[in-house]
Short mmCIF file of C-alpha atoms in Angstrom, two decimals:
data_model
loop_
_atom_site.label_atom_id
_atom_site.label_comp_id
_atom_site.label_asym_id
_atom_site.label_seq_id
_atom_site.Cartn_x
_atom_site.Cartn_y
_atom_site.Cartn_z
CA SER A 1010 122.81 72.64 113.21
CA ALA A 1011 125.10 71.34 115.94
CA GLU A 1012 124.98 74.70 117.71
CA GLY A 1013 121.21 74.84 117.63
CA ARG A 1014 121.02 77.47 114.89
CA ASP A 1015 119.57 77.48 111.39
CA SER A 1016 121.48 78.06 108.15
CA GLY A 1017 121.19 81.83 108.65
CA ASP A 1018 122.66 81.58 112.19
CA LEU A 1019 119.30 82.25 113.86
CA LYS A 1020 119.12 80.71 117.34
CA SER A 1021 115.42 81.30 118.04
CA ILE A 1022 112.80 83.99 117.55
CA ASN A 1023 109.41 84.64 119.11
CA VAL A 1024 106.95 86.77 117.14
CA TYR A 1025 103.52 87.92 118.26
CA GLY A 1026 101.05 90.62 117.39
CA ALA A 1027 97.53 91.56 116.46
CA SER A 1028 95.55 93.91 114.27
CA TYR A 1029 92.08 95.23 115.00
CA LYS A 1030 89.54 97.41 113.22
CA PHE A 1031 87.86 99.44 115.95
CA THR A 1032 85.47 101.28 113.63
CA ASP A 1033 85.02 101.71 109.89
CA GLU A 1034 87.37 104.69 110.19
CA PHE A 1035 90.00 103.57 112.71
CA SER A 1036 92.30 100.52 112.68
CA ALA A 1037 95.48 99.60 114.55
CA ALA A 1038 98.15 96.91 114.60
CA PHE A 1039 100.97 95.95 116.96
CA TYR A 1040 103.67 93.34 116.41
CA ALA A 1041 106.80 92.42 118.35
CA SER A 1042 109.70 90.02 117.99
CA ASP A 1043 112.37 88.70 120.34
CA ASN A 1044 115.39 87.45 118.41
CA GLU A 1045 117.25 85.50 121.10
CA ASP A 1046 120.60 87.03 122.09
CA VAL A 1047 120.33 89.60 119.26
CA PHE A 1048 117.54 92.17 119.60
CA LYS A 1049 113.96 92.98 120.51
CA LYS A 1050 111.78 94.92 118.08
CA GLN A 1051 108.26 96.38 118.24
CA TYR A 1052 106.08 97.79 115.46
CA LEU A 1053 102.95 99.97 115.72
CA ASN A 1054 100.49 101.12 113.05
CA LEU A 1055 97.56 103.51 113.52
CA ASN A 1056 95.28 104.46 110.64
CA TYR A 1057 92.31 106.83 110.64
CA VAL A 1058 90.14 107.90 107.70
CA PHE A 1059 88.01 111.03 107.85
CA ALA A 1060 85.17 110.94 105.34
CA LEU A 1061 84.62 114.34 103.71
CA PRO A 1062 81.81 115.65 101.49
CA GLN A 1063 81.82 115.42 97.70
CA ASP A 1064 83.75 112.17 97.24
CA GLN A 1065 86.69 113.22 99.42
CA SER A 1066 88.58 111.72 102.36
CA LEU A 1067 91.54 112.55 104.59
CA THR A 1068 93.65 109.63 105.84
CA PHE A 1069 96.28 109.73 108.58
CA ASP A 1070 98.68 106.78 108.75
CA PHE A 1071 101.28 106.33 111.51
CA ASN A 1072 104.00 103.66 111.49
CA GLY A 1073 106.75 103.21 114.05
CA TYR A 1074 109.50 100.78 115.10
CA LYS A 1075 111.50 100.48 118.29
CA THR A 1076 114.63 98.30 118.22
CA ARG A 1077 117.09 97.47 120.99
CA LEU A 1078 120.14 95.26 120.46
CA ASP A 1079 121.11 92.79 123.17
CA LYS A 1080 124.06 94.06 125.22
CA ASP A 1081 125.93 90.80 124.64
CA PHE A 1082 125.39 90.93 120.87
CA THR A 1083 127.43 94.07 120.22
CA VAL A 1084 130.48 95.57 121.88
CA SER A 1085 129.35 99.00 120.72
CA ASP A 1086 127.31 101.37 122.87
CA ALA A 1087 125.06 101.98 119.85
CA ARG A 1088 122.12 99.69 120.64
CA ASP A 1089 118.89 101.65 120.24
CA ASN A 1090 116.80 103.02 117.38
CA LYS A 1091 113.34 104.52 117.14
CA ILE A 1092 111.92 105.38 113.74
CA TRP A 1093 108.43 106.60 112.86
CA SER A 1094 106.48 108.16 110.03
CA LEU A 1095 103.21 110.06 109.75
CA ALA A 1096 101.49 110.47 106.40
CA ALA A 1097 98.40 112.52 105.54
CA THR A 1098 96.61 111.73 102.28
CA TRP A 1099 93.82 113.84 100.84
CA ALA A 1100 91.80 111.93 98.25
CA VAL A 1101 89.42 113.82 95.99
CA GLY A 1102 87.76 111.95 93.16
CA ILE A 1103 90.42 110.13 91.15
CA HIS A 1104 93.28 112.17 92.66
CA SER A 1105 95.26 111.78 95.88
CA PHE A 1106 97.82 114.09 97.48
CA THR A 1107 100.17 112.95 100.25
CA LEU A 1108 102.47 114.77 102.66
CA ALA A 1109 104.62 112.71 105.04
CA HIS A 1110 107.31 113.19 107.65
CA GLN A 1111 109.65 110.49 108.93
CA ARG A 1112 112.26 110.60 111.69
CA SER A 1113 114.97 108.25 112.97
CA THR A 1114 116.47 108.72 116.44
CA GLY A 1115 118.74 106.78 118.78
CA ASP A 1116 122.31 105.50 118.89
CA MET A 1117 122.16 103.96 115.40
CA GLY A 1118 120.12 103.74 112.23
CA TYR A 1119 117.27 101.28 111.79
CA ALA A 1120 118.43 97.65 112.23
CA TYR A 1121 117.33 95.46 109.32
CA GLY A 1122 116.92 91.72 109.69
CA GLY A 1123 118.89 89.68 107.17
CA TYR A 1124 120.99 86.65 108.05
CA ARG A 1125 123.75 86.73 110.65
CA ASN A 1126 126.12 84.75 108.45
CA ASP A 1127 125.64 87.48 105.83
CA GLY A 1128 126.24 90.40 108.18
CA GLY A 1129 122.62 90.77 109.35
CA PHE A 1130 120.82 90.11 112.60
CA GLY A 1131 119.43 86.64 111.97
CA ASP A 1132 115.66 87.04 111.64
CA GLY A 1133 115.73 86.81 107.86
CA GLY A 1134 113.48 89.78 107.11
CA ASN A 1135 114.27 93.10 105.45
CA THR A 1136 110.77 94.53 105.03
CA ILE A 1137 110.05 97.90 106.58
CA TYR A 1138 106.65 99.64 106.59
CA LEU A 1139 107.25 103.39 106.66
CA ALA A 1140 105.75 106.23 104.65
CA ASN A 1141 109.01 107.32 103.02
CA SER A 1142 110.21 103.83 102.10
CA TYR A 1143 110.61 103.45 98.33
CA TRP A 1144 114.04 102.46 96.96
CA SER A 1145 115.73 104.14 99.89
CA ASP A 1146 114.09 103.70 103.27
CA PHE A 1147 115.38 107.05 104.61
CA ASN A 1148 116.34 105.36 107.87
CA GLY A 1149 119.87 106.52 108.59
CA LYS A 1150 121.04 107.52 112.05
CA ASP A 1151 119.31 110.78 113.08
CA GLU A 1152 117.75 111.13 109.61
CA ARG A 1153 114.72 113.36 109.04
CA SER A 1154 112.80 113.12 105.79
CA TRP A 1155 109.80 114.72 104.09
CA GLN A 1156 107.67 113.47 101.22
CA ALA A 1157 105.24 114.97 98.73
CA ALA A 1158 103.34 112.53 96.50
CA TYR A 1159 100.57 112.51 93.92
CA GLY A 1160 98.44 109.61 92.72
CA VAL A 1161 95.74 109.29 90.09
CA ASP A 1162 93.29 106.53 89.17
CA LEU A 1163 93.35 106.37 85.37
CA SER A 1164 90.58 103.77 85.11
CA GLY A 1165 87.99 106.19 83.75
CA LEU A 1166 90.42 108.21 81.65
CA VAL A 1167 92.69 105.69 79.94
CA LEU A 1168 92.12 102.05 80.88
CA PRO A 1169 90.18 100.29 83.67
CA GLY A 1170 92.63 99.09 86.33
CA LEU A 1171 95.36 101.60 85.47
CA SER A 1172 96.82 103.98 88.08
CA TYR A 1173 99.91 106.15 88.52
CA LYS A 1174 101.87 107.52 91.47
CA ALA A 1175 104.80 109.93 91.73
CA ALA A 1176 106.68 111.00 94.87
CA TYR A 1177 109.60 113.17 95.92
CA VAL A 1178 111.38 112.43 99.22
CA ARG A 1179 114.26 114.36 100.77
CA GLY A 1180 116.20 113.34 103.88
CA ASP A 1181 118.77 115.32 105.87
CA ASN A 1182 120.72 115.31 109.15
CA ILE A 1183 122.21 111.88 108.29
CA ASP A 1184 125.07 110.63 110.45
CA ASP A 1185 126.81 107.88 108.46
CA GLY A 1186 129.30 107.09 111.23
CA THR A 1187 132.33 108.69 109.63
CA ALA A 1188 134.33 111.45 111.28
CA GLY A 1189 132.58 114.81 111.17
CA SER A 1190 129.37 113.44 109.68
CA GLY A 1191 125.88 114.48 110.72
CA ASP A 1192 124.75 116.72 107.87
CA GLY A 1193 124.32 114.14 105.11
CA THR A 1194 121.40 114.30 102.70
CA GLU A 1195 119.63 112.07 100.20
CA ARG A 1196 116.73 112.60 97.83
CA GLU A 1197 114.63 110.29 95.69
CA ILE A 1198 112.24 110.81 92.79
CA PHE A 1199 109.88 107.84 92.56
CA SER A 1200 107.25 106.93 89.98
CA GLN A 1201 105.08 103.86 89.49
CA LEU A 1202 102.55 102.79 86.87
CA THR A 1203 100.21 99.99 87.96
CA TYR A 1204 97.77 97.90 85.96
CA VAL A 1205 95.35 95.37 87.49
CA VAL A 1206 93.55 92.94 85.17
CA GLN A 1207 89.81 93.46 85.62
CA SER A 1208 88.31 90.23 84.26
CA GLY A 1209 89.02 86.85 82.70
CA PRO A 1210 91.34 84.02 83.82
CA ALA A 1211 94.02 86.53 84.92
CA LYS A 1212 91.59 88.68 86.94
CA ASP A 1213 93.35 90.60 89.77
CA LEU A 1214 96.83 89.98 88.32
CA SER A 1215 98.79 93.21 88.77
CA ILE A 1216 101.78 94.58 86.89
CA ARG A 1217 103.83 97.43 88.37
CA LEU A 1218 106.48 99.39 86.50
CA ARG A 1219 108.56 101.27 89.08
CA ASN A 1220 111.40 103.75 88.64
CA SER A 1221 113.56 105.63 91.15
CA PHE A 1222 116.32 108.23 90.91
CA LEU A 1223 118.30 108.36 94.17
CA ARG A 1224 121.02 110.89 94.96
CA VAL A 1225 123.15 110.81 98.14
CA SER A 1226 125.55 113.51 99.35
CA ASP A 1227 129.26 112.77 99.72
CA ASP A 1228 129.05 112.87 103.53
CA ALA A 1229 126.40 110.10 103.62
CA GLN A 1230 128.02 107.59 101.26
CA ALA A 1231 128.88 105.21 104.12
CA TYR A 1232 125.13 104.96 104.83
CA ASN A 1233 123.67 104.67 101.33
CA SER A 1234 124.64 104.61 97.65
CA GLU A 1235 122.99 106.61 94.90
CA GLY A 1236 121.80 105.31 91.56
CA ASN A 1237 118.91 104.83 89.14
CA GLU A 1238 116.63 101.81 89.26
CA THR A 1239 113.76 100.38 87.22
CA ARG A 1240 111.80 97.33 88.33
CA ILE A 1241 108.83 95.35 87.05
CA PHE A 1242 106.62 93.49 89.55
CA VAL A 1243 104.03 90.88 88.57
CA ASP A 1244 101.66 89.73 91.34
CA TYR A 1245 98.92 87.15 91.07
CA PRO A 1246 96.78 86.42 94.15
CA ILE A 1247 95.79 82.81 94.80
CA ASN A 1248 92.83 82.00 97.03
CA VAL A 1249 93.70 78.80 98.89
CA PHE A 1250 90.53 78.66 100.99
#
């Protein structure tokens, strides 16, 4: 455009990062972006798998973001957010059990991307990789959330390629920015049935049927809206090289 910005009002962005598998058990990733005149953001992932006897494993997965808005981008003093999650998953045979904790701190909630001409920050992205991110991302200002989840591989019981997951997440301490807020809560019941085609022309095509029930307290309505949602995802990988 004439002002040197794209259709989403992005001036320029530099993105860099790397991922590395140190051992068969431990891997890590770090990525960062500098959205010119808007914000700087960093992301860190650490993953470690402990192999246990009798077809068992214990996996720890850490994800974290640090975001700081440019002082010239906002007139508000609310410029910083740190959000992280730590999940522990015990897998035994066809079953998996997950406990996770997630916490958001700073002057504001997590800053999504989006497009500046649509009220966002200009980098175009809204993806967030955190343990408690399902329909809600549980990323309000000062929010703390806990998750309990169960998964089962139904390949040997019902149909090869079929699996199921259910999770319950509850968040509290939400400050939605309205007067007197700071004790808001939200909770989500999530379930997903997944089928992956095992052979034939459609091999590796996956179909996911996902459902969420989300409830938000009255003193957190400015942060999030409650509702019920059902989605169907169809993914088909294509090998280019």
